[in-house]
Amino acid sequence: MRLDKYICQATSLTRSQAKKVISQGRVTNGTNTIRNTTYKVTTNETIFLNDKALSIRGPRYIMLNKPQGYICSTVDEQLPSVLNLLDVEKRKQLFIAGRLDADTTGLTLITDDGQWSHQITSPRKKCAKRYRVILADELTEDASIQFQQGIQLKSENQPCLPASLINISNTEVLLTISEGKYHQVKRMFAALGNHVTALHREKIGEIELDPTLQLGEWRYLTDIEVQSIA
């Protein structure tokens, strides 16, 4: 890894700040001062900044209970990014593995591990996601069968993949899908002439939202949770 990138990942310095401390002669490998920003840091090498040993932490895996009014974007737009809810360093290196609409709440996974995120977001992986859905109207008796057969969305050439629908009450259901089409859950129920009034994601793959997390709260995933995404 390039020295300037290594320093950025091991500290809170920006790339330009890292280059500056290197040029100032404040970086060594314990033996020699290194002034070349493109110097390749080897696996077994220890880099020192101001005589303090640096190290790069492993990838981060975060579970957030997303509240309404935040967007699953890495930057603020018309609404604030969910990353503002995280009290962590180097938030700009994080990204969201599976987005939610601004008015949708629930399980949001955030990481800086691109390969791990790909296992969740790639359509080929068909990672299952479970939602708790509140509806404006009662569902018809054959709704579950229609979801199993695949709902045809407006402006889509192919129907959705089979989905699992479990009735909690006349207007509350648990829906499990294995795709991530634009506004998919809302569009699926709209195709049946219904309207989603509240939407909450509870599960992604084998990872379930921690019931102790209040809206806006987060925690790091356990090793078992991380490894469940393969």
Coordinates of N, CA and C in Angstrom, one line a residue:
M1 N 0.8 -1.2 0.0 CA 0.0 0.0 0.0 C 0.9 1.3 0.0
R2 N 0.5 2.2 -0.8 CA 1.2 3.5 -0.8 C 1.3 4.1 0.6
L3 N 2.4 4.8 0.9 CA 2.6 5.3 2.2 C 1.5 6.4 2.6
D4 N 1.2 7.3 1.7 CA 0.3 8.3 2.0 C -1.1 7.7 2.3
K5 N -1.5 6.7 1.5 CA -2.8 6.0 1.7 C -2.8 5.3 3.1
Y6 N -1.6 4.7 3.4 CA -1.5 3.9 4.7 C -1.7 4.9 5.8
I7 N -1.1 6.1 5.8 CA -1.2 7.0 6.9 C -2.7 7.5 7.0
C8 N -3.3 7.7 5.9 CA -4.7 8.2 5.9 C -5.6 7.1 6.6
Q9 N -5.4 5.8 6.3 CA -6.2 4.8 6.9 C -5.9 4.5 8.4
A10 N -4.7 4.9 8.8 CA -4.2 4.6 10.1 C -4.4 5.9 11.1
T11 N -4.8 7.0 10.5 CA -5.0 8.2 11.3 C -6.2 9.0 10.8
S12 N -6.4 10.1 11.3 CA -7.5 11.0 10.8 C -7.1 12.0 9.8
L13 N -5.9 11.9 9.3 CA -5.3 12.8 8.3 C -5.9 12.6 7.0
T14 N -6.1 13.7 6.2 CA -6.5 13.7 4.8 C -5.3 13.3 4.0
R15 N -5.5 13.0 2.7 CA -4.4 12.7 1.8 C -3.4 13.8 1.7
S16 N -3.9 15.0 1.6 CA -2.9 16.2 1.5 C -2.2 16.4 2.8
Q17 N -2.8 16.1 3.9 CA -2.1 16.2 5.2 C -1.1 15.2 5.4
A18 N -1.4 13.9 4.9 CA -0.4 12.8 5.0 C 0.8 13.1 4.1
K19 N 0.6 13.7 3.0 CA 1.7 14.0 2.1 C 2.6 15.1 2.8
K20 N 2.0 16.0 3.5 CA 2.7 17.1 4.1 C 3.6 16.5 5.2
V21 N 3.1 15.6 6.1 CA 3.9 15.1 7.2 C 5.0 14.2 6.7
I22 N 4.8 13.6 5.5 CA 5.8 12.8 4.9 C 7.0 13.7 4.4
S23 N 6.6 14.8 3.7 CA 7.6 15.7 3.2 C 8.4 16.4 4.3
Q24 N 7.7 16.5 5.5 CA 8.4 17.2 6.6 C 9.4 16.3 7.3
G25 N 9.4 15.0 6.9 CA 10.4 14.1 7.5 C 9.9 13.5 8.8
R26 N 8.6 13.5 9.0 CA 8.0 13.1 10.3 C 7.6 11.6 10.3
V27 N 7.9 10.9 9.2 CA 7.5 9.5 9.0 C 8.7 8.6 8.8
T28 N 8.8 7.5 9.6 CA 9.9 6.6 9.5 C 9.4 5.2 9.5
N29 N 10.3 4.2 9.1 CA 9.9 2.8 9.3 C 10.7 2.2 10.5
G30 N 11.1 3.1 11.4 CA 11.9 2.7 12.5 C 13.4 2.7 12.3
T31 N 13.8 2.7 11.0 CA 15.2 2.8 10.7 C 15.5 4.0 9.8
N32 N 14.7 4.3 8.8 CA 14.9 5.4 7.9 C 13.8 6.3 7.9
T33 N 14.1 7.6 7.7 CA 13.0 8.6 7.4 C 12.6 8.4 6.0
I34 N 11.3 8.4 5.8 CA 10.7 8.2 4.4 C 10.0 9.5 4.0
R35 N 10.5 10.0 2.8 CA 9.9 11.3 2.3 C 9.2 11.0 1.0
N36 N 9.1 9.8 0.5 CA 8.5 9.5 -0.7 C 7.0 9.0 -0.5
T37 N 6.1 9.8 -0.9 CA 4.7 9.5 -0.6 C 4.2 8.2 -1.3
T38 N 4.9 7.8 -2.4 CA 4.5 6.6 -3.1 C 5.2 5.3 -2.6
Y39 N 6.0 5.5 -1.5 CA 6.7 4.4 -0.9 C 5.7 3.3 -0.6
K40 N 6.1 2.0 -0.9 CA 5.2 0.9 -0.7 C 5.5 0.3 0.7
V41 N 4.5 0.3 1.5 CA 4.6 -0.3 2.9 C 4.3 -1.8 2.8
T42 N 5.3 -2.5 3.3 CA 5.2 -4.0 3.2 C 4.4 -4.5 4.4
T43 N 4.0 -5.8 4.3 CA 3.1 -6.4 5.3 C 3.7 -6.4 6.7
N44 N 4.9 -6.7 6.8 CA 5.6 -6.8 8.1 C 6.3 -5.6 8.6
E45 N 6.0 -4.5 7.9 CA 6.7 -3.2 8.2 C 5.9 -2.4 9.2
T46 N 6.6 -1.7 10.1 CA 5.9 -0.8 11.1 C 6.3 0.6 10.7
I47 N 5.2 1.4 10.5 CA 5.4 2.8 10.1 C 5.2 3.7 11.4
F48 N 6.0 4.7 11.6 CA 6.0 5.6 12.7 C 5.7 7.0 12.2
L49 N 4.8 7.7 12.9 CA 4.5 9.1 12.7 C 4.8 9.8 14.0
N50 N 5.8 10.7 13.9 CA 6.2 11.4 15.1 C 6.6 10.4 16.2
D51 N 7.3 9.3 15.8 CA 7.8 8.3 16.7 C 6.7 7.4 17.3
K52 N 5.5 7.6 16.8 CA 4.4 6.7 17.3 C 4.0 5.7 16.2
A53 N 4.0 4.4 16.6 CA 3.7 3.4 15.7 C 2.3 3.5 15.2
L54 N 2.1 3.3 13.9 CA 0.7 3.3 13.3 C 0.3 1.9 13.0
S55 N -1.0 1.7 12.9 CA -1.6 0.4 12.5 C -3.0 0.7 11.9
I56 N -3.3 -0.2 11.0 CA -4.6 0.0 10.3 C -5.6 -1.0 10.9
R57 N -6.7 -0.5 11.3 CA -7.7 -1.4 11.9 C -8.4 -2.2 10.8
G58 N -9.0 -3.3 11.2 CA -9.7 -4.1 10.3 C -11.0 -3.4 9.8
P59 N -11.6 -4.1 8.8 CA -12.9 -3.5 8.3 C -13.9 -3.3 9.4
R60 N -14.8 -2.4 9.2 CA -15.9 -2.1 10.2 C -17.2 -2.6 9.6
Y61 N -18.0 -3.1 10.5 CA -19.3 -3.6 10.2 C -20.3 -3.1 11.2
I62 N -21.3 -2.3 10.8 CA -22.1 -1.6 11.7 C -23.6 -1.9 11.4
M63 N -24.4 -2.1 12.5 CA -25.8 -2.2 12.4 C -26.5 -0.9 12.9
L64 N -27.3 -0.3 12.1 CA -28.0 0.9 12.5 C -29.5 0.7 12.4
N65 N -30.2 1.2 13.4 CA -31.7 1.2 13.4 C -32.1 2.6 12.8
K66 N -32.3 2.7 11.5 CA -32.5 3.9 10.8 C -33.9 4.6 11.2
P67 N -33.8 5.8 11.5 CA -35.1 6.5 11.8 C -35.6 7.2 10.5
Q68 N -36.8 7.7 10.4 CA -37.2 8.5 9.3 C -36.5 9.8 9.2
G69 N -36.5 10.4 8.0 CA -35.9 11.7 7.8 C -34.4 11.7 7.5
Y70 N -33.8 10.5 7.3 CA -32.4 10.3 6.9 C -32.3 9.5 5.6
I71 N -31.3 9.8 4.8 CA -31.2 9.1 3.6 C -30.0 8.2 3.6
C72 N -30.1 7.1 2.9 CA -29.0 6.1 2.8 C -28.0 6.5 1.7
S73 N -27.3 7.6 2.0 CA -26.3 8.2 1.1 C -25.1 8.6 1.9
T74 N -24.0 8.6 1.3 CA -22.7 8.9 2.0 C -22.5 10.4 2.2
V75 N -23.4 11.2 1.5 CA -23.3 12.7 1.7 C -24.7 13.2 1.9
D76 N -24.7 14.4 2.6 CA -26.0 15.1 2.8 C -26.5 15.6 1.5
E77 N -27.8 15.5 1.3 CA -28.5 16.1 0.2 C -29.6 17.0 0.7
Q78 N -30.8 16.8 0.2 CA -32.0 17.5 0.8 C -32.2 17.1 2.2
L79 N -31.9 15.9 2.6 CA -32.0 15.4 3.9 C -30.6 14.9 4.4
P80 N -30.4 14.8 5.7 CA -29.0 14.3 6.2 C -28.8 12.9 5.9
S81 N -27.5 12.6 5.7 CA -27.1 11.2 5.6 C -27.2 10.4 6.9
V82 N -27.4 9.1 6.8 CA -27.5 8.3 8.0 C -26.1 8.2 8.7
L83 N -25.0 8.5 7.9 CA -23.7 8.5 8.5 C -23.5 9.5 9.6
N84 N -24.4 10.6 9.6 CA -24.3 11.6 10.7 C -24.7 11.0 12.0
L85 N -25.4 9.8 12.0 CA -25.8 9.2 13.3 C -24.7 8.4 13.9
L86 N -23.6 8.2 13.2 CA -22.5 7.4 13.7 C -21.4 8.2 14.3
D87 N -21.0 7.9 15.5 CA -19.9 8.6 16.2 C -18.7 7.7 16.0
V88 N -18.1 7.8 14.8 CA -16.9 7.0 14.5 C -16.0 7.9 13.7
E89 N -14.7 7.6 13.6 CA -13.8 8.3 12.8 C -13.9 7.8 11.3
K90 N -13.5 8.7 10.4 CA -13.4 8.3 9.0 C -14.7 7.8 8.5
R91 N -15.7 8.6 8.7 CA -17.1 8.2 8.2 C -17.1 8.2 6.7
K92 N -16.3 9.0 6.1 CA -16.3 9.1 4.6 C -15.8 7.8 3.9
Q93 N -15.2 6.9 4.7 CA -14.8 5.7 4.1 C -15.9 4.6 4.2
L94 N -17.0 4.9 4.9 CA -18.0 4.0 5.0 C -19.1 4.1 3.9
F95 N -19.8 3.1 3.6 CA -20.9 3.1 2.7 C -22.0 2.2 3.1
I96 N -23.2 2.3 2.6 CA -24.4 1.6 3.0 C -24.6 0.4 2.1
A97 N -24.7 -0.8 2.8 CA -24.9 -2.0 2.1 C -26.4 -2.3 2.1
G98 N -27.1 -1.8 1.1 CA -28.6 -2.0 1.0 C -29.3 -0.8 1.5
R99 N -29.9 0.0 0.6 CA -30.4 1.3 1.0 C -31.9 1.2 1.4
L100 N -32.4 2.2 2.2 CA -33.8 2.4 2.5 C -34.2 3.8 2.1
D101 N -35.5 3.9 1.8 CA -36.0 5.3 1.5 C -36.0 6.1 2.8
A102 N -36.1 7.4 2.6 CA -36.0 8.4 3.7 C -37.1 8.1 4.7
D103 N -38.3 7.7 4.3 CA -39.4 7.5 5.2 C -39.5 6.0 5.7
T104 N -38.5 5.2 5.3 CA -38.5 3.8 5.8 C -37.5 3.7 7.0
T105 N -37.9 2.9 8.0 CA -37.1 2.7 9.2 C -36.5 1.3 9.2
G106 N -35.5 1.1 10.2 CA -35.1 -0.2 10.4 C -33.6 -0.5 10.1
L107 N -33.4 -1.8 9.9 CA -32.0 -2.4 9.8 C -31.3 -1.8 8.6
T108 N -30.2 -1.2 8.9 CA -29.3 -0.6 7.9 C -27.9 -1.1 8.2
L109 N -27.2 -1.7 7.2 CA -25.9 -2.2 7.4 C -24.9 -1.3 6.8
I110 N -23.8 -0.9 7.5 CA -22.8 0.0 7.0 C -21.5 -0.6 7.2
T111 N -20.6 -0.4 6.2 CA -19.3 -1.0 6.2 C -18.3 -0.3 5.4
D112 N -17.0 -0.7 5.5 CA -16.0 -0.2 4.6 C -15.4 -1.4 3.9
D113 N -16.0 -2.5 3.9 CA -15.6 -3.8 3.3 C -16.4 -4.0 2.0
G114 N -15.9 -3.6 0.9 CA -16.6 -3.7 -0.4 C -17.0 -5.1 -0.8
Q115 N -16.2 -6.1 -0.6 CA -16.6 -7.4 -0.9 C -17.7 -7.9 -0.1
W116 N -17.7 -7.6 1.2 CA -18.8 -8.0 2.1 C -20.1 -7.4 1.7
S117 N -20.0 -6.1 1.4 CA -21.2 -5.4 1.0 C -21.8 -6.0 -0.3
H118 N -20.9 -6.4 -1.2 CA -21.4 -6.9 -2.5 C -22.2 -8.2 -2.3
Q119 N -21.9 -9.0 -1.3 CA -22.7 -10.2 -1.0 C -24.1 -9.8 -0.7
I120 N -24.4 -8.6 -0.2 CA -25.7 -8.2 0.2 C -26.4 -7.5 -1.0
T121 N -25.7 -6.7 -1.7 CA -26.3 -5.8 -2.7 C -26.4 -6.4 -4.1
S122 N -25.5 -7.4 -4.4 CA -25.5 -7.9 -5.8 C -26.8 -8.7 -6.1
P123 N -27.5 -8.4 -7.1 CA -28.7 -9.1 -7.5 C -28.5 -10.6 -7.6
R124 N -27.3 -11.0 -8.0 CA -27.0 -12.5 -8.2 C -27.0 -13.2 -6.9
K125 N -26.7 -12.5 -5.8 CA -26.7 -13.2 -4.5 C -28.0 -13.5 -3.9
K126 N -29.1 -12.7 -4.4 CA -30.4 -12.9 -3.9 C -30.5 -12.9 -2.4
C127 N -29.9 -12.0 -1.8 CA -29.9 -11.9 -0.3 C -31.3 -11.5 0.2
A128 N -31.9 -12.3 1.1 CA -33.2 -12.1 1.5 C -33.3 -10.9 2.5
K129 N -34.4 -10.2 2.4 CA -34.6 -9.0 3.3 C -36.1 -9.1 3.8
R130 N -36.3 -9.0 5.1 CA -37.6 -9.0 5.6 C -38.1 -7.7 6.1
Y131 N -39.3 -7.3 5.7 CA -39.9 -6.0 6.1 C -41.2 -6.2 6.9
R132 N -41.4 -5.3 7.8 CA -42.7 -5.3 8.5 C -43.5 -4.1 7.8
V133 N -44.6 -4.4 7.2 CA -45.4 -3.5 6.4 C -46.7 -3.2 7.0
I134 N -47.0 -1.9 7.1 CA -48.4 -1.5 7.5 C -49.1 -0.9 6.3
L135 N -50.3 -1.4 6.0 CA -51.0 -1.1 4.8 C -52.3 -0.2 5.1
A136 N -52.7 0.5 4.1 CA -53.9 1.3 4.2 C -55.1 0.5 4.2
D137 N -55.1 -0.6 3.4 CA -56.3 -1.4 3.3 C -56.0 -2.8 3.6
E138 N -57.1 -3.6 3.8 CA -56.9 -5.0 4.0 C -56.5 -5.7 2.7
L139 N -55.7 -6.8 2.9 CA -55.3 -7.5 1.7 C -56.4 -8.5 1.3
T140 N -56.4 -8.8 0.0 CA -57.3 -9.9 -0.5 C -56.8 -11.2 0.0
E141 N -57.6 -12.2 0.0 CA -57.3 -13.6 0.5 C -56.2 -14.2 -0.3
D142 N -56.1 -13.9 -1.6 CA -55.1 -14.5 -2.4 C -53.8 -13.8 -2.6
A143 N -53.6 -12.7 -1.7 CA -52.4 -11.9 -1.8 C -51.1 -12.7 -1.6
S144 N -51.2 -13.7 -0.7 CA -50.0 -14.5 -0.4 C -49.6 -15.3 -1.6
I145 N -50.6 -15.8 -2.3 CA -50.3 -16.6 -3.5 C -49.8 -15.7 -4.6
Q146 N -50.3 -14.5 -4.7 CA -49.8 -13.6 -5.8 C -48.3 -13.3 -5.5
F147 N -47.9 -13.1 -4.3 CA -46.5 -12.8 -4.0 C -45.7 -14.0 -4.3
Q148 N -46.1 -15.2 -4.0 CA -45.4 -16.4 -4.2 C -45.2 -16.6 -5.7
Q149 N -46.1 -16.2 -6.5 CA -46.0 -16.4 -8.0 C -45.2 -15.3 -8.6
G150 N -45.0 -14.1 -7.9 CA -44.2 -13.0 -8.5 C -45.1 -11.9 -8.9
I151 N -45.0 -10.8 -8.3 CA -45.8 -9.6 -8.6 C -45.2 -8.9 -9.8
Q152 N -46.1 -8.5 -10.7 CA -45.7 -7.8 -11.9 C -45.8 -6.3 -11.6
L153 N -44.6 -5.6 -11.7 CA -44.6 -4.2 -11.4 C -44.8 -3.4 -12.7
K154 N -45.3 -2.2 -12.5 CA -45.5 -1.3 -13.7 C -44.2 -0.9 -14.2
S155 N -44.1 -0.9 -15.5 CA -42.8 -0.5 -16.3 C -41.7 -1.5 -16.1
E156 N -42.0 -2.7 -15.6 CA -41.0 -3.8 -15.6 C -41.3 -4.9 -16.6
N157 N -40.3 -5.4 -17.2 CA -40.5 -6.4 -18.2 C -40.8 -7.8 -17.6
Q158 N -40.2 -8.1 -16.5 CA -40.3 -9.4 -15.8 C -40.9 -9.2 -14.4
P159 N -41.7 -10.2 -14.0 CA -42.3 -10.1 -12.6 C -41.2 -10.2 -11.6
C160 N -41.5 -9.8 -10.4 CA -40.6 -9.9 -9.3 C -40.4 -11.4 -9.0
L161 N -39.3 -11.7 -8.3 CA -39.0 -13.0 -7.9 C -40.0 -13.4 -6.8
P162 N -40.3 -14.7 -6.6 CA -41.3 -15.1 -5.6 C -40.9 -14.5 -4.2
A163 N -41.9 -14.1 -3.5 CA -41.7 -13.4 -2.2 C -42.6 -14.1 -1.2
S164 N -42.2 -14.1 0.1 CA -43.0 -14.7 1.2 C -43.7 -13.6 2.0
L165 N -45.1 -13.9 2.1 CA -45.9 -12.9 2.8 C -46.6 -13.6 4.0
I166 N -46.4 -13.1 5.2 CA -47.0 -13.6 6.4 C -47.9 -12.5 7.0
N167 N -49.2 -12.9 7.2 CA -50.1 -11.9 7.8 C -50.0 -11.9 9.3
I168 N -49.9 -10.6 9.8 CA -49.9 -10.4 11.2 C -51.3 -9.9 11.7
S169 N -51.9 -9.1 10.8 CA -53.3 -8.7 11.0 C -53.8 -8.4 9.6
N170 N -55.0 -7.8 9.6 CA -55.6 -7.5 8.3 C -54.8 -6.5 7.5
T171 N -54.1 -5.6 8.2 CA -53.3 -4.5 7.5 C -51.9 -4.5 7.9
E172 N -51.4 -5.6 8.5 CA -49.9 -5.6 8.9 C -49.4 -7.0 8.5
V173 N -48.3 -7.0 7.7 CA -47.7 -8.2 7.2 C -46.2 -8.2 7.4
L174 N -45.6 -9.4 7.3 CA -44.1 -9.5 7.1 C -43.9 -10.0 5.7
L175 N -43.1 -9.2 5.0 CA -42.7 -9.5 3.6 C -41.2 -9.8 3.5
T176 N -40.9 -10.9 2.9 CA -39.5 -11.3 2.6 C -39.3 -11.3 1.1
I177 N -38.3 -10.5 0.7 CA -38.0 -10.4 -0.8 C -36.5 -10.7 -0.9
S178 N -36.1 -11.1 -2.1 CA -34.7 -11.3 -2.4 C -34.2 -10.5 -3.6
E179 N -34.8 -9.3 -3.7 CA -34.3 -8.4 -4.8 C -34.2 -7.0 -4.1
G180 N -33.8 -6.0 -4.9 CA -33.7 -4.7 -4.4 C -34.1 -3.7 -5.5
K181 N -35.2 -3.9 -6.1 CA -35.7 -2.9 -7.1 C -36.1 -1.6 -6.5
Y182 N -36.1 -0.6 -7.3 CA -36.4 0.8 -6.8 C -37.8 0.8 -6.2
H183 N -37.9 1.2 -4.9 CA -39.2 1.3 -4.2 C -40.0 0.0 -4.3
Q184 N -39.3 -1.1 -4.3 CA -39.9 -2.4 -4.6 C -41.1 -2.7 -3.8
V185 N -40.9 -2.7 -2.4 CA -42.0 -3.1 -1.6 C -43.3 -2.3 -1.8
K186 N -43.1 -1.0 -1.8 CA -44.2 -0.1 -2.0 C -44.9 -0.3 -3.4
R187 N -44.1 -0.6 -4.4 CA -44.6 -0.8 -5.8 C -45.4 -2.2 -5.8
M188 N -44.9 -3.1 -5.1 CA -45.5 -4.5 -5.1 C -46.9 -4.4 -4.6
F189 N -47.1 -3.6 -3.4 CA -48.4 -3.5 -2.9 C -49.3 -2.6 -3.7
A190 N -48.7 -1.6 -4.3 CA -49.4 -0.7 -5.2 C -50.0 -1.5 -6.4
A191 N -49.2 -2.5 -6.9 CA -49.7 -3.3 -8.0 C -50.9 -4.1 -7.6
L192 N -51.2 -4.3 -6.3 CA -52.4 -5.0 -5.8 C -53.5 -4.0 -5.4
G193 N -53.2 -2.7 -5.7 CA -54.2 -1.7 -5.4 C -54.2 -1.3 -3.9
N194 N -53.1 -1.5 -3.2 CA -53.0 -1.1 -1.8 C -51.9 0.0 -1.7
H195 N -51.8 0.5 -0.5 CA -50.8 1.6 -0.2 C -50.1 1.3 1.1
V196 N -48.8 1.4 1.1 CA -47.9 1.2 2.2 C -47.9 2.5 3.1
T197 N -48.3 2.4 4.3 CA -48.3 3.6 5.2 C -47.1 3.6 6.1
A198 N -46.5 2.5 6.3 CA -45.3 2.4 7.2 C -44.5 1.2 6.8
L199 N -43.2 1.4 6.7 CA -42.3 0.3 6.3 C -41.1 0.2 7.2
H200 N -40.7 -1.0 7.7 CA -39.7 -1.1 8.6 C -38.9 -2.4 8.3
R201 N -37.6 -2.3 8.0 CA -36.8 -3.5 7.7 C -36.3 -4.1 9.0
E202 N -36.5 -5.5 9.1 CA -36.1 -6.2 10.3 C -35.0 -7.1 10.1
K203 N -34.7 -7.6 8.9 CA -33.7 -8.6 8.7 C -33.1 -8.5 7.4
I204 N -31.7 -8.8 7.3 CA -31.0 -8.9 6.0 C -30.2 -10.2 6.1
G205 N -30.4 -11.1 5.2 CA -29.8 -12.4 5.3 C -30.1 -13.0 6.7
E206 N -29.1 -13.4 7.4 CA -29.3 -14.0 8.8 C -29.2 -12.9 9.9
I207 N -29.0 -11.7 9.5 CA -28.8 -10.6 10.5 C -30.1 -9.9 10.8
E208 N -30.5 -10.0 12.1 CA -31.8 -9.4 12.5 C -31.5 -8.1 13.3
L209 N -32.3 -7.2 13.1 CA -32.2 -5.9 13.9 C -32.2 -6.2 15.4
D210 N -31.2 -5.7 16.1 CA -31.1 -5.8 17.5 C -32.3 -5.1 18.2
P211 N -33.1 -5.8 18.9 CA -34.3 -5.2 19.5 C -34.0 -4.1 20.6
T212 N -32.7 -4.1 21.1 CA -32.4 -3.2 22.1 C -32.0 -1.8 21.5
L213 N -31.8 -1.8 20.2 CA -31.4 -0.5 19.5 C -32.7 0.3 19.2
Q214 N -32.7 1.5 19.8 CA -33.7 2.5 19.5 C -33.5 3.1 18.2
L215 N -34.5 3.8 17.6 CA -34.3 4.5 16.3 C -33.1 5.5 16.5
G216 N -32.2 5.4 15.5 CA -31.0 6.3 15.5 C -29.8 5.7 16.2
E217 N -30.0 4.6 16.9 CA -28.9 3.9 17.6 C -28.2 2.9 16.8
W218 N -27.0 2.6 17.1 CA -26.2 1.6 16.3 C -25.2 0.8 17.2
R219 N -24.7 -0.2 16.6 CA -23.6 -1.0 17.3 C -22.9 -1.7 16.2
Y220 N -21.6 -2.2 16.6 CA -20.9 -3.0 15.6 C -21.5 -4.4 15.6
L221 N -21.4 -5.1 14.4 CA -21.8 -6.4 14.3 C -20.9 -7.4 15.1
T222 N -21.5 -8.5 15.5 CA -20.6 -9.5 16.1 C -19.9 -10.3 15.0
D223 N -18.9 -11.1 15.4 CA -18.2 -11.9 14.4 C -19.2 -12.9 13.7
I224 N -20.1 -13.4 14.5 CA -21.0 -14.4 13.9 C -21.9 -13.7 12.9
E225 N -22.4 -12.5 13.2 CA -23.2 -11.8 12.3 C -22.5 -11.5 11.0
V226 N -21.2 -11.0 11.1 CA -20.4 -10.7 10.0 C -20.2 -11.9 9.1
Q227 N -19.9 -13.0 9.7 CA -19.6 -14.3 9.0 C -20.8 -14.9 8.4
S228 N -22.0 -14.5 8.8 CA -23.2 -15.1 8.2 C -23.5 -14.6 6.8
I229 N -22.8 -13.5 6.4 CA -22.9 -13.0 5.1 C -21.8 -13.6 4.3
A230 N -22.0 -14.6 3.5 CA -20.9 -15.3 2.8 C -21.1 -15.2 1.3

